[in-house]
mmCIF file of C-alpha atoms in Angstrom:
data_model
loop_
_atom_site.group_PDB
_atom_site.id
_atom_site.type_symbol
_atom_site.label_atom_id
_atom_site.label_comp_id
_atom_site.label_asym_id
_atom_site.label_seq_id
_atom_site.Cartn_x
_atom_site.Cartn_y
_atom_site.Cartn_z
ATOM 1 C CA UNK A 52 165.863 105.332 2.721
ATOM 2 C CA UNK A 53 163.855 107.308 5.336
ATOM 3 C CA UNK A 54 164.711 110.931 3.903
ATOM 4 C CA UNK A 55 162.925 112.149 7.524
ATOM 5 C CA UNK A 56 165.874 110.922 8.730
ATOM 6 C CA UNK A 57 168.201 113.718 7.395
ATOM 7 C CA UNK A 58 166.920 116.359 8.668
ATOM 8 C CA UNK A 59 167.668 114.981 12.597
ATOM 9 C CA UNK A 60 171.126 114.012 11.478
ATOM 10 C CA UNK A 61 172.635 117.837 11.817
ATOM 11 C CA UNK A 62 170.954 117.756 15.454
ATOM 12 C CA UNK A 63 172.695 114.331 16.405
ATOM 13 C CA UNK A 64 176.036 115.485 14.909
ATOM 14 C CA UNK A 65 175.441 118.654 17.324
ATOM 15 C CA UNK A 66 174.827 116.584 20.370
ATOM 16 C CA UNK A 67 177.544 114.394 20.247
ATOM 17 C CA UNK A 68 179.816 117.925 19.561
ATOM 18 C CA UNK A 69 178.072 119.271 22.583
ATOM 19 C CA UNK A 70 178.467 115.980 24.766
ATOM 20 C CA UNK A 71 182.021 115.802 23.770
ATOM 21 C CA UNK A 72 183.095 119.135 24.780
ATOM 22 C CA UNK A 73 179.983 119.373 27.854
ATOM 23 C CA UNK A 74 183.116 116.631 29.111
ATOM 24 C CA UNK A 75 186.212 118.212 27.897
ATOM 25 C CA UNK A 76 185.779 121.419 29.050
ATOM 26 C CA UNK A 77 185.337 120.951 32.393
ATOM 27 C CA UNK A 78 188.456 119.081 32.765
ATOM 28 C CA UNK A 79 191.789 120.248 33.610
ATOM 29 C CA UNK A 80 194.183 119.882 31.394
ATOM 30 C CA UNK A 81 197.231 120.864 33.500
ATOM 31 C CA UNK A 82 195.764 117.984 36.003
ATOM 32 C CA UNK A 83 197.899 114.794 34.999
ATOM 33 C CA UNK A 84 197.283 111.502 35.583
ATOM 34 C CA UNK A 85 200.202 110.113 36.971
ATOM 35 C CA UNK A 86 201.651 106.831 35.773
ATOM 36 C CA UNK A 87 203.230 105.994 38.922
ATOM 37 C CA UNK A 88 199.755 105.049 41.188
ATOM 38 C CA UNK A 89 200.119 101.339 42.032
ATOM 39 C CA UNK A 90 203.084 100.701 41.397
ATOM 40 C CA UNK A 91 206.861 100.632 44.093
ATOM 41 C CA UNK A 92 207.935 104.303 45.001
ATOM 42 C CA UNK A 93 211.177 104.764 42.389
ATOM 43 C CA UNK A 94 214.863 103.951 43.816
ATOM 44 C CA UNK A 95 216.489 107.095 44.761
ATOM 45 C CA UNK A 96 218.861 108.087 47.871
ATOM 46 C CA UNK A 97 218.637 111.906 48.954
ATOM 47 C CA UNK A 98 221.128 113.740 51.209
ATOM 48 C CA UNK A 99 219.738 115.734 54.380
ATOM 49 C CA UNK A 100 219.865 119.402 54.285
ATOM 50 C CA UNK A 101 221.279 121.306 56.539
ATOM 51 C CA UNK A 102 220.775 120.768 60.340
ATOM 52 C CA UNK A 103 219.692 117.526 59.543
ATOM 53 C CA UNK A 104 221.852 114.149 59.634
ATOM 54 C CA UNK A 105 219.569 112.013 57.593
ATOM 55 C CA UNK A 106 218.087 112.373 54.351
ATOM 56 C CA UNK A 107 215.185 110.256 52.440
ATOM 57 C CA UNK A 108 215.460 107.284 50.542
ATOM 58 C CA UNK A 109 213.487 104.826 48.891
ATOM 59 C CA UNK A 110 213.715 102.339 51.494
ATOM 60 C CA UNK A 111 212.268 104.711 54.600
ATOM 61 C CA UNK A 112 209.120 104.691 52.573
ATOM 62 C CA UNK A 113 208.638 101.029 54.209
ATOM 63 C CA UNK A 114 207.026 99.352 56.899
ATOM 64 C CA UNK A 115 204.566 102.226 57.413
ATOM 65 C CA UNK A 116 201.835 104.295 55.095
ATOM 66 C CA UNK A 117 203.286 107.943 54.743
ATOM 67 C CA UNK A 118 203.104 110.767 52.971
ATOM 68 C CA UNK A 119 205.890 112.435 50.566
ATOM 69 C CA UNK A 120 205.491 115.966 50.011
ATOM 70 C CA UNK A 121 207.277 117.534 47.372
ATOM 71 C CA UNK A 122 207.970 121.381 48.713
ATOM 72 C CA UNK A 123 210.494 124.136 48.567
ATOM 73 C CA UNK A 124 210.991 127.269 50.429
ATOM 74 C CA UNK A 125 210.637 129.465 46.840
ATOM 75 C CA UNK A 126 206.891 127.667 46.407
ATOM 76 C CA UNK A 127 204.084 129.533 47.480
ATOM 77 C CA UNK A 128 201.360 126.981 47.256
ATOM 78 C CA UNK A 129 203.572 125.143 50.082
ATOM 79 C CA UNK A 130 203.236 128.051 52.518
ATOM 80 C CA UNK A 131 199.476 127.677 52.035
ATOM 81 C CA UNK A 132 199.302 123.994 53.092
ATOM 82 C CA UNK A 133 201.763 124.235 55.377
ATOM 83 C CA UNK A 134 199.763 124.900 58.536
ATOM 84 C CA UNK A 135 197.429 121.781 57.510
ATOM 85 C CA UNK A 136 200.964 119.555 57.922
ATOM 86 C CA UNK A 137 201.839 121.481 61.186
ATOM 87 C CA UNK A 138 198.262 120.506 61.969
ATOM 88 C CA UNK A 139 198.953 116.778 61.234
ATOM 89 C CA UNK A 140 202.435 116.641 62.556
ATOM 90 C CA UNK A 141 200.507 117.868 66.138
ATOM 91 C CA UNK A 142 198.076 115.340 65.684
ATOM 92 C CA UNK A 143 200.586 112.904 64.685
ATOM 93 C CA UNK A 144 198.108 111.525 62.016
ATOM 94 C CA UNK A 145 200.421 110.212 59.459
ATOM 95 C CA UNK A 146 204.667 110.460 58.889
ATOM 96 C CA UNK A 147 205.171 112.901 56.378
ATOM 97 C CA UNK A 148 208.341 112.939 54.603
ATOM 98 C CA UNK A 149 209.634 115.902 52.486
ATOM 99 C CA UNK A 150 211.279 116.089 49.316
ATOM 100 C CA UNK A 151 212.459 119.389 49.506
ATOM 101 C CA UNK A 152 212.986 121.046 45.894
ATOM 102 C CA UNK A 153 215.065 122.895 43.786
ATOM 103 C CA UNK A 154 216.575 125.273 46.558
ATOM 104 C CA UNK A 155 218.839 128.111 44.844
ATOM 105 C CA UNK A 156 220.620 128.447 47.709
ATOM 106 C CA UNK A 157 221.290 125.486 50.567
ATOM 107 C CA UNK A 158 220.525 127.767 53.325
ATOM 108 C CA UNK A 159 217.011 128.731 52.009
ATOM 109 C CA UNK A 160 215.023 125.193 52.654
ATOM 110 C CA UNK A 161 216.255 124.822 56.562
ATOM 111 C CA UNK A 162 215.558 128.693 56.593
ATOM 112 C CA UNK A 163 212.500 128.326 55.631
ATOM 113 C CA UNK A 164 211.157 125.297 57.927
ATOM 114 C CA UNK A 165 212.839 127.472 61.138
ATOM 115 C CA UNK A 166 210.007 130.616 60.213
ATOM 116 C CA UNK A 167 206.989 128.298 59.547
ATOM 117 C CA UNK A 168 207.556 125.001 61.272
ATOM 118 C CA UNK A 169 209.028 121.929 59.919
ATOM 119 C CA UNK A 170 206.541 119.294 60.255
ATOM 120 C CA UNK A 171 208.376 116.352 57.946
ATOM 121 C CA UNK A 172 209.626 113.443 59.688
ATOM 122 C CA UNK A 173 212.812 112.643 57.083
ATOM 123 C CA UNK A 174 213.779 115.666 54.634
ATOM 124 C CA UNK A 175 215.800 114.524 50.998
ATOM 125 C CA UNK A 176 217.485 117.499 49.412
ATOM 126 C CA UNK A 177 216.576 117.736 45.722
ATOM 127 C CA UNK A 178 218.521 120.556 44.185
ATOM 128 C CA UNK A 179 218.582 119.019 40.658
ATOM 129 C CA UNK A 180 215.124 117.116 40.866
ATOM 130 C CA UNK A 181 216.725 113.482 40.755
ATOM 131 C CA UNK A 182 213.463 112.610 43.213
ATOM 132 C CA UNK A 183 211.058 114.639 41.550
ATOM 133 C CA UNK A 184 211.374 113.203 38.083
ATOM 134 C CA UNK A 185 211.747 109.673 39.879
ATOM 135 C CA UNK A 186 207.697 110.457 41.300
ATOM 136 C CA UNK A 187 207.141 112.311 37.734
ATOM 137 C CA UNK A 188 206.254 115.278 39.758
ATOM 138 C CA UNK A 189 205.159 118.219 37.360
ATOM 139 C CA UNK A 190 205.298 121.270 40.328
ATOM 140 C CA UNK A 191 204.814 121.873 43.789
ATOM 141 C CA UNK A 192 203.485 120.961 46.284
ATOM 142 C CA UNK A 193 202.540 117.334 45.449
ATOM 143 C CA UNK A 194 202.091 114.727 47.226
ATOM 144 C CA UNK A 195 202.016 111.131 47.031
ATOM 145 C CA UNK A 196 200.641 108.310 49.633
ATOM 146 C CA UNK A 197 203.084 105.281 50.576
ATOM 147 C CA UNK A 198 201.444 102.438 51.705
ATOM 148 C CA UNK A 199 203.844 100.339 53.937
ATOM 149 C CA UNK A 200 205.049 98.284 51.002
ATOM 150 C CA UNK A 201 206.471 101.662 49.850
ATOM 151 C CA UNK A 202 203.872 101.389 46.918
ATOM 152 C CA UNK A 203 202.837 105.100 45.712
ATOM 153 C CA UNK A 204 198.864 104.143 46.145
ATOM 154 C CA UNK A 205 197.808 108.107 45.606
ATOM 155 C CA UNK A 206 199.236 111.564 44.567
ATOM 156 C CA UNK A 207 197.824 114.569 45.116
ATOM 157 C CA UNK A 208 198.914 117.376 42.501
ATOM 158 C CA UNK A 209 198.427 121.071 44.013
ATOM 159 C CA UNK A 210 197.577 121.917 47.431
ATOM 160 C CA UNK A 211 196.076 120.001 50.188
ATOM 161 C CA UNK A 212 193.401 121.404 51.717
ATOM 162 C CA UNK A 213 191.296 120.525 54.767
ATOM 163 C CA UNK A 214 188.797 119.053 52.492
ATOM 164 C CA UNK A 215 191.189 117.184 50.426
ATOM 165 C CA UNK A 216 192.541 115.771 53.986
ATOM 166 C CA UNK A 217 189.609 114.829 55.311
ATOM 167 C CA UNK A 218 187.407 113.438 51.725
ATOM 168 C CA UNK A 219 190.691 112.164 50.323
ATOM 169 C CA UNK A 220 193.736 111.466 51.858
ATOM 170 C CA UNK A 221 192.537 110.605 55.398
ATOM 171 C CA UNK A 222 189.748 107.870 54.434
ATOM 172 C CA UNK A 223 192.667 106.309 51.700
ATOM 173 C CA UNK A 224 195.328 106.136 54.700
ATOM 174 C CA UNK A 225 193.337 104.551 57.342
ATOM 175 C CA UNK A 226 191.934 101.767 54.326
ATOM 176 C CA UNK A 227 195.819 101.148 53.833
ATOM 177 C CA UNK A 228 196.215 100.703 57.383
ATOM 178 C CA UNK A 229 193.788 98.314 57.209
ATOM 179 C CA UNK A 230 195.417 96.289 54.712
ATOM 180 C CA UNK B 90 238.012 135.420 5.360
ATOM 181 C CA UNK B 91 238.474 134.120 9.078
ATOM 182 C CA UNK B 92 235.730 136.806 9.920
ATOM 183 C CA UNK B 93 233.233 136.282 7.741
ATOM 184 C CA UNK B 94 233.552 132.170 8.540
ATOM 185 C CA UNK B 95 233.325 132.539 12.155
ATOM 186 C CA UNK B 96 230.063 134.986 11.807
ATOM 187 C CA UNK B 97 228.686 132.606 9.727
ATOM 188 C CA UNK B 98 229.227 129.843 12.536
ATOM 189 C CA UNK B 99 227.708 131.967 15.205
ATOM 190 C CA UNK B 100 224.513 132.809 13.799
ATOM 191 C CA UNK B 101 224.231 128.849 12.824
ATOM 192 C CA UNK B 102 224.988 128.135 16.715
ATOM 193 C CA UNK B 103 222.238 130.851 17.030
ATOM 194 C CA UNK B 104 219.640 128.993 15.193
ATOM 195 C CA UNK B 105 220.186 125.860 17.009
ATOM 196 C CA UNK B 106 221.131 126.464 20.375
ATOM 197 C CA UNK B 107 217.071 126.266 21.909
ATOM 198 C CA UNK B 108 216.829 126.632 25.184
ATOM 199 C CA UNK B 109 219.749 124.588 25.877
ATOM 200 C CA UNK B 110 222.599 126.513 28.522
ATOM 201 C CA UNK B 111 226.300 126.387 27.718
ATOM 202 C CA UNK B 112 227.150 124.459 31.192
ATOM 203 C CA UNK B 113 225.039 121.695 29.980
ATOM 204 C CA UNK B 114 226.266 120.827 26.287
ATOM 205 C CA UNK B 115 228.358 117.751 26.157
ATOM 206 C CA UNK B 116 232.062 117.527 25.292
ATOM 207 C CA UNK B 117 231.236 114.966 22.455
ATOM 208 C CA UNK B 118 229.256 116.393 19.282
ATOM 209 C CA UNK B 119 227.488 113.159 18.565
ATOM 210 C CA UNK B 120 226.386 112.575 21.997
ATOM 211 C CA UNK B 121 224.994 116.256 22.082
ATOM 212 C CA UNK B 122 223.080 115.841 18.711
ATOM 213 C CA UNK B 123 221.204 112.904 20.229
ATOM 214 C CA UNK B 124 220.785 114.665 23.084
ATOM 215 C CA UNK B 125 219.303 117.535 21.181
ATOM 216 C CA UNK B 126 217.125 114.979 19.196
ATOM 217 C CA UNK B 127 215.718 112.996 22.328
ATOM 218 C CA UNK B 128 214.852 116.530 24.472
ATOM 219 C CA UNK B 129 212.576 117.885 21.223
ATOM 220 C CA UNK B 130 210.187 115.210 20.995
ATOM 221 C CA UNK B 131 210.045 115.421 25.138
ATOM 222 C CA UNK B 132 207.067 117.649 26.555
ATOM 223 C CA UNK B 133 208.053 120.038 29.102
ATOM 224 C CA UNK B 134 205.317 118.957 31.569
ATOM 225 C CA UNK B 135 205.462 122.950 32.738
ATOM 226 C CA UNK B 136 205.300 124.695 29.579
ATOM 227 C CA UNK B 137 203.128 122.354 27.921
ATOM 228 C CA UNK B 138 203.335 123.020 24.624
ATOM 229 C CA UNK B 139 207.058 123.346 24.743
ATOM 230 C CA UNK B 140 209.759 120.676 24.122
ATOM 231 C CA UNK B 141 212.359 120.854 26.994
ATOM 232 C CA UNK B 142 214.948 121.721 23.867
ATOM 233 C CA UNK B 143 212.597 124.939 23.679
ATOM 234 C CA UNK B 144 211.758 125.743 27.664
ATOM 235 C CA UNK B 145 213.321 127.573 29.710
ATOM 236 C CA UNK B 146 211.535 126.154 32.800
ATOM 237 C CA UNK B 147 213.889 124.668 35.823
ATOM 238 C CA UNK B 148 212.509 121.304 35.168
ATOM 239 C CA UNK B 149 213.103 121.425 31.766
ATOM 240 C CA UNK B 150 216.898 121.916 32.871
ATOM 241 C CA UNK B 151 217.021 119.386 34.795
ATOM 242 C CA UNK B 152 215.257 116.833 32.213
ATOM 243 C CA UNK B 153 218.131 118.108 29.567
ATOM 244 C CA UNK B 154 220.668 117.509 32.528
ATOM 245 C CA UNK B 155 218.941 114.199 32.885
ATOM 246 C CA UNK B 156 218.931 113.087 29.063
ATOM 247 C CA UNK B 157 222.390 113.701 29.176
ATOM 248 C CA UNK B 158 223.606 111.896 31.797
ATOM 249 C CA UNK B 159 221.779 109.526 31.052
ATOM 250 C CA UNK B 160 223.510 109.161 27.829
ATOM 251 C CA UNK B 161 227.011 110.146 28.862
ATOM 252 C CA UNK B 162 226.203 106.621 31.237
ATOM 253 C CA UNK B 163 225.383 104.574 27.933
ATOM 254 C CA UNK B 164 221.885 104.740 27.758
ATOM 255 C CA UNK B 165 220.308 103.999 23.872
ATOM 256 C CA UNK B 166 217.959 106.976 22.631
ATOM 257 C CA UNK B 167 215.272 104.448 23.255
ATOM 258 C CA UNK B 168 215.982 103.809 26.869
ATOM 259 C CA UNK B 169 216.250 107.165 27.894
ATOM 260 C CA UNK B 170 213.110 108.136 26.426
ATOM 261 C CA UNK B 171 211.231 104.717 28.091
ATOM 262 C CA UNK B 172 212.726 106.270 31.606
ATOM 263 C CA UNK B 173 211.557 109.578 30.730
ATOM 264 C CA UNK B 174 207.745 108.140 29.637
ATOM 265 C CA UNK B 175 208.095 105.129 32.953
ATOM 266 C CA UNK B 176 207.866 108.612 35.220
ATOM 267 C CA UNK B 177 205.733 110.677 33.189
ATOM 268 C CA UNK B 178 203.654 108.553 30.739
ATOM 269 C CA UNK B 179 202.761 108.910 27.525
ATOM 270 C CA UNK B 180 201.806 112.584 27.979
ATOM 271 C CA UNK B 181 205.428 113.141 27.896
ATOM 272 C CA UNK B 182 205.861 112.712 24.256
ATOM 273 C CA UNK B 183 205.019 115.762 21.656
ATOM 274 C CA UNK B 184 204.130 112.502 19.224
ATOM 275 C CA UNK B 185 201.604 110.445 20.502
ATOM 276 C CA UNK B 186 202.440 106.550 19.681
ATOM 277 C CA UNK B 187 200.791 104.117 18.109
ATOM 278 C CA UNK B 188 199.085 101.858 20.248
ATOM 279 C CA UNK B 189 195.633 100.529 21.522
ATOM 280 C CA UNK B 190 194.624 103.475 23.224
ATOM 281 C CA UNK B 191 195.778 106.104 20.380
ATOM 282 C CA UNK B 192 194.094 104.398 17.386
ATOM 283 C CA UNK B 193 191.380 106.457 17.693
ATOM 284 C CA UNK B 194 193.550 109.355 17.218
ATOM 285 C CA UNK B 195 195.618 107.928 14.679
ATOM 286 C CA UNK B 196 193.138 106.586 12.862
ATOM 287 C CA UNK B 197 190.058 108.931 13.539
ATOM 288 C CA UNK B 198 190.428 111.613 11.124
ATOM 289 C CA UNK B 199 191.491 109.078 8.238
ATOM 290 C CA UNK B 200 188.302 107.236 9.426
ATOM 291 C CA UNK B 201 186.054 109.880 9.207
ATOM 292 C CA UNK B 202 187.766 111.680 5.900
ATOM 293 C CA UNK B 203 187.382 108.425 4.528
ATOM 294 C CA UNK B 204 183.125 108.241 5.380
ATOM 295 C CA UNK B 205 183.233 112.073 3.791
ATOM 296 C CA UNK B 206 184.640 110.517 0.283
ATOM 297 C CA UNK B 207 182.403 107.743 0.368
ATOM 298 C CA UNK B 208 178.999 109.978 1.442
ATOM 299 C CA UNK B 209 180.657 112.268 -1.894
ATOM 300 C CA UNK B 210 180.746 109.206 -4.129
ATOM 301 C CA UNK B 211 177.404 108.183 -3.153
ATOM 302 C CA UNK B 212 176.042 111.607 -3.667
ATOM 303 C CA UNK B 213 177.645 112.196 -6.595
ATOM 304 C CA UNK B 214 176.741 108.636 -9.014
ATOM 305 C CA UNK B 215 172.970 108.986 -7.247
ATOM 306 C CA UNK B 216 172.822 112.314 -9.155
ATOM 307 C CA UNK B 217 174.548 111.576 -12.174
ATOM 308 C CA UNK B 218 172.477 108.530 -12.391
ATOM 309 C CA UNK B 219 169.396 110.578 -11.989
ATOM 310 C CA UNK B 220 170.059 113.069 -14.381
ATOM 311 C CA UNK B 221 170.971 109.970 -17.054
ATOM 312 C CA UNK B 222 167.665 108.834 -16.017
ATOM 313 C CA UNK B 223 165.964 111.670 -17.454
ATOM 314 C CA UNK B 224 167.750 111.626 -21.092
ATOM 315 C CA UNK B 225 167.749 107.659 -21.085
ATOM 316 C CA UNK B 226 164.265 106.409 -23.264
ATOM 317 C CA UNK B 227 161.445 106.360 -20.615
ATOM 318 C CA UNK B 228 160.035 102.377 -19.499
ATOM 319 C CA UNK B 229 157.226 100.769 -22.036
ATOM 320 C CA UNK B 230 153.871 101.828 -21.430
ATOM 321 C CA UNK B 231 151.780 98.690 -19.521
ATOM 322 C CA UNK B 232 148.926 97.521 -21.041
ATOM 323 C CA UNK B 233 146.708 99.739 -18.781
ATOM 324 C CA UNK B 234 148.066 102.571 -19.985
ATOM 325 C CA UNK B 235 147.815 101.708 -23.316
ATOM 326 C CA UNK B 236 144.337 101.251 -23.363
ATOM 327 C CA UNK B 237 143.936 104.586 -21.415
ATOM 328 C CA UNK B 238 146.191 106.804 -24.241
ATOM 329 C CA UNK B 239 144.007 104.952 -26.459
ATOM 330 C CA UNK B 240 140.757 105.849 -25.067
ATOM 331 C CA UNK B 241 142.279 109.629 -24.723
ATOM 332 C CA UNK B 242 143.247 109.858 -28.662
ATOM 333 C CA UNK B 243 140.273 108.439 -29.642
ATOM 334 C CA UNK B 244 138.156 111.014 -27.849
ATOM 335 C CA UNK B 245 139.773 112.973 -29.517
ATOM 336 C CA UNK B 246 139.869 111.894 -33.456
ATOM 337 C CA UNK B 247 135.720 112.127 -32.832
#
């Protein structure tokens, strides 16, 4: 055997180390992949909240691509995307439909929506997370794209930004629309 | 008597009771044991180094509220965890399983313990057989170097 060869083999046990974390480390480990891309938006029936007469179910996820944000008033992520879906509602880019999350009390989800602006076309009230363990949704915001065969085709984990609208979500809808 | 038997049941329900709220333990024992058994090998996808048995996170709740009913409903232990992993994956579970994409992490360490023993072994008969080597009656002299030790003693006899 070579014996020149042992003294490299500490340096190529280092840069495999070194190549192995140079990847790991940079990635997030709270970001999950979520099982549910590609496949049909889960079954689930929500009631409206208050001031509302309809709520969201699985079925008014067809016949168009929207979006399903996961939100609640006690979330403070939401309130930083929120102007962005004001901002879409206006433009009327894409239907948005809210799943709205967890509320402690009833009043505090319609309460909230009256100060900022309530820009979701259909609103399903989730006080026990029946819908957000049905999308395998981890906190909030998220939020998923529907293509118009209700088939979750995206999902966004954390808030959406301008750039995540415009290098993300925006190019992914109008492809869908395509479709 | 009475007093000393019922302290004795309260710190047990100490040790066990987890994260787990009295408004969500189940009328039936069994059920709840199962219950208890399903929610600690279940990731709390907040906390994520927490079973939901052990968080106290509003999702975990929920997934313990879930687990439940699921189970109240009929639900094997198997079929409630395959909902659980359906929505969340694989991630979900504090034990990794088995499969294609987790041999590598099953089998990895084993793998690579298993290169160390045999890189030992090596090392180890090379040396032994080296050091044997050195005790063990050197190889004939060749006929070249026969005549040369000759030539040498002869020199010197003169």
């Amino acid at each position: 055997m070579n014996r020149r060869f042992l003294f490299v083999l500490p340096l190529v046990g280092f840069a495999v180390i070194a190549s192995y974390f140079a990847v790991g480390l940079t990635r997030d480990p709270s970001a999950l992949p979520s099982v549910l891309i590609d496949t049909p938006a889960p079954e689930f029936a929500l009631d409206p909240i208050k001031g509302r007469d309809r709520g969201l179910s699985r079925e008014d996820l067809e016949g168009e691509v929207s979006l399903v944000n996961i939100f609640g008033s006690w979330c403070f992520a939401c309130r930083v995307e929120h102007p962005l879906l004001m901002q879409l509602k206006k433009e009327n880019a894409v239907p948005i439909h809210g799943i709205d999350w967890r509320e402690i009390d009833p009043d505090d989800g319609p309460k909230w929506l009256a100060r900022f602006g309530d820009p979701y076309t259909l609103i399903g009230d989730d006080p026990v997370s029946r819908a957000a363990i049905a999308f395998g949704v981890t906190g909030a915001p998220e939020t998923f794209v529907v293509d118009k065969n209700g088939v979750i085709r995206y999902k966004h984990a954390g808030v959406v930004t301008g750039q995540v609208w415009e290098e993300i979500l925006r190019p992914l809808i109008e492809e869908l629309r395509r479709q | 008597m009475k007093a000393l038997f019922l302290a004795l049941a309260l710190s047990l329900a100490a040790v066990s009771a987890g994260a787990v709220n009295p408004d969500e333990i189940l009328d039936d024992p069994v059920l709840e044991a199962r219950a208890r058994e399903i929610s600690k090998g279940l990731r709390c996808l907040v906390c994520q180094n927490q079973s939901i048995d052990d968080s106290d996170a509003d999702l975990a709740r929920d997934l313990r509220v879930l687990v439940r009913e699921r189970l109240v409903s009929g639900d094997s232990d198997g079929q409630v965890i395959d909902y659980v992993v359906s929505r969340y994956g694989d991630f979900v579970l504090l034990r990794p399983p088995f499969k294609a994409t987790t041999y590598a992490l099953w089998l990895g360490p084993a793998l690579i313990g298993g290169l160390g023993i045999l890189a030992m072994v090596a090392f180890y008969r090379r040396r032994t057989a080296a050091a044997a080597g050195v005790r063990a009656a050197p190889p004939p002299l060749t006929e070249d170097e026969k005549r040369r030790l000759e030539t040498l003693l002869d020199d010197r006899s003169r």
